[in-house]
Every structure is written in C-alpha cells, then in structure tokens.
Amino acid sequence: MPESLATRHDYEPRVLEPSRYDGKLYALPTVMATRLVAYRKDHFAAAGIKKPPRDWTELRAMAKQLTEGDRLGFDPFSIDLRQCWETFLYANGGSLFSADGKKVAFTDGRGVEALQFFKDLSADGSADYAKKTDADAGAPTNLQTGKAAMMMTGSGLWKQLQDQTPELIEKDLIGAFVLRNRKPAMLTGGTLVTQSAHSRHPAAARALVEYLAAPDSILAAAEQRATVPGLRELRSTSYVKKNKLVDFSLQNLGSACAEGGTPAWMEIREKIKPTLEPAVVGGRSAKSAIAELGRLAESAIARM
C-alpha cells in the first residue's frame, strides 16, 4: 500500500509496526486490544499495599498477602493461556522468535521461567486455574465479584464494569498496571485492514480500506467493541476519557508487545494452550512443556 496512507492520520508509531513487512506498508490498523493487570484498590488499601509490584518477586509476595478465604490474590488465567504466557514471556525480557522469524527464541529459559511462575503461584495457593472466569459466557469476572484482588485482563473489562458492576467505577475501586519483571510488557493485538493484490475492483477495495481506517470509523468500532483506537487525534475524545482502561492502554503503548513474528505463526499459536496447559494444571514440568512447544514451532517453521 502507498506509504502516504501511513501519514494521512496521526498514528501512534507502535501501532503501525505490525502493518509493515520488510519496511513496506501492507495494511492499516483500526482498533487494538491490550492485556494488562487490573486490581481492586480497596483490597490493596486493606492490605496496606500502596504501589503496584515492580517485578515478579513483589507480585508473588503481594498475591500471597492478598489471598484470603475464597479470594485469590491473583487471577492470571481468566484471559487466554496463550496470551497470558506471552505477556509474561515479554515481561521477562524474552521473545517468541528471532527478528527474521526463522528461529524459536522462547526456549532460551525466559519462556520456562514465565510458565514456572504460574506453577509457583498455584503452589502458593494465590492462583487457581480451575477458578478462572469464563469470559465467553459473559459472567462477572473474579475481580468484579471480589474473588480476586488482581487479574490479567484487557481494556474491554471497562465496558463489563459499566454494564454489570457500575458501583466499582463510581467508587473508583479499579486500578491497573503493566506487568513487569525484566521489562514492562503490555501484549497488544488488534484488527488490520488491507487490500488483496488480486482484487477485481482495486479502486473500490482501496476506498473501503481508507474508509475503515479513518478516524470516525475507528472511533465507532472502538466504542462498539470496547477496544483501543490507535490514533493520537482520538485520545481526547469522550470515549477514551470515560474508559480508564483504554486511556491507560494508550498512555502505556511504549510497553506494547505483539504476537507472531514468523509466517508459521497461525499454525503455532493454536498449539500453545494445549501444550502448556498440562504444566499449569498437572504434573508436567515447565521445562518439558516449553521444549515440546519449541519442537512443534520448529517443525512448523521448517515447512514454510
């Protein structure tokens, strides 16, 4: 696509990165989804905790401290396990693949440490995979019901709070922080629009792409889906200012990390959850699970 489309609107620089390949523009971003940690301010205050954790050592200690009765200190599992593990991997200074996408990078130890952290939280009793919220069912989350003091979630939680538990917003009881260990990391995905190279109607296809990527269209999509608009010019809109998790996400795009990095990604991504889950809920070691995932990824890359 012409590079001029990348400068037509005021995109956040980080937002355009997944739209490029070998330095060329192939798509335009519309809306984003982020993964962050939300927490109950009232639980923190009751425990005397004044600041979010600076690393995993503090996170684990806080999770233990906040675990009480049937309340979990931390619920990392109510988002997809793939996305959860990737966020922890990036926060641990790791990456999924080499820069050229031809080699697996998550088997260097950082990925094992991220998965082991889940096992450690579970062993402490401050996290429980069996108690994760069924996000697809639309049930109130563990954070909303008070059954978790901290929870991995996304900006879309704010819409759920507005619809189901507005009192938590009215009383200002929900805070957020970016997961961090060796570095801060906020997993970011989203929706791109592009034009087929073989379109029978290239002018119409280009016009549709430009329409969907225009500020009014992006804002409408973000409001409908409770997602994050990637244009600077939309930061001051009432939608962003009223959705504190969207606003928080935009303020922390410097910590954004994306999935993928290899043409084999779509095959690999579907194997992450079933490969890692036995280590989280069963007796399989983190090292063994990551090694198997590494072999599956290498096999997929070799076929490309």
Short mmCIF file of N, CA and C in Angstrom, two decimals, residues 34 54 60 65 139 141 174 190 199 205 208 212 242 251 257 282:
data_model
loop_
_atom_site.label_atom_id
_atom_site.label_comp_id
_atom_site.label_asym_id
_atom_site.label_seq_id
_atom_site.Cartn_x
_atom_site.Cartn_y
_atom_site.Cartn_z
N THR A 34 -5.63 -4.80 24.35
CA THR A 34 -4.44 -4.85 25.21
C THR A 34 -4.64 -5.85 26.33
N ARG A 54 6.80 -4.09 41.34
CA ARG A 54 7.83 -3.69 40.38
C ARG A 54 8.39 -4.87 39.61
N ARG A 60 4.50 -11.91 43.39
CA ARG A 60 4.21 -13.16 44.09
C ARG A 60 3.94 -12.91 45.57
N GLN A 65 -0.09 -12.25 50.00
CA GLN A 65 -0.65 -11.38 51.03
C GLN A 65 -2.14 -11.12 50.81
N ALA A 139 -19.96 -13.86 32.16
CA ALA A 139 -20.19 -13.79 33.61
C ALA A 139 -19.28 -12.72 34.22
N THR A 141 -16.43 -11.07 36.22
CA THR A 141 -15.10 -11.60 36.46
C THR A 141 -14.83 -11.76 37.95
N ILE A 174 -11.23 0.34 40.89
CA ILE A 174 -10.46 -0.45 39.93
C ILE A 174 -9.24 0.34 39.46
N GLY A 190 -4.98 -6.73 17.70
CA GLY A 190 -5.97 -5.84 17.12
C GLY A 190 -6.39 -6.23 15.73
N SER A 199 -7.34 -8.12 -6.18
CA SER A 199 -8.72 -7.64 -6.15
C SER A 199 -9.22 -7.34 -7.57
N ALA A 205 -11.77 -1.43 -3.43
CA ALA A 205 -11.13 -2.05 -2.26
C ALA A 205 -10.29 -1.02 -1.51
N LEU A 208 -12.49 1.31 0.43
CA LEU A 208 -13.03 0.68 1.65
C LEU A 208 -11.97 0.66 2.75
N LEU A 212 -12.44 2.48 6.38
CA LEU A 212 -12.39 1.75 7.65
C LEU A 212 -11.27 2.27 8.56
N LYS A 242 -13.56 8.44 29.19
CA LYS A 242 -14.50 7.77 30.08
C LYS A 242 -14.14 6.30 30.33
N GLN A 251 -1.76 5.38 27.18
CA GLN A 251 -0.65 6.01 27.90
C GLN A 251 0.56 5.09 28.01
N CYS A 257 3.76 -4.99 23.19
CA CYS A 257 4.44 -6.10 22.52
C CYS A 257 3.40 -6.85 21.71
N GLY A 282 -1.34 -29.81 35.72
CA GLY A 282 -0.89 -31.16 36.05
C GLY A 282 0.54 -31.20 36.52
#
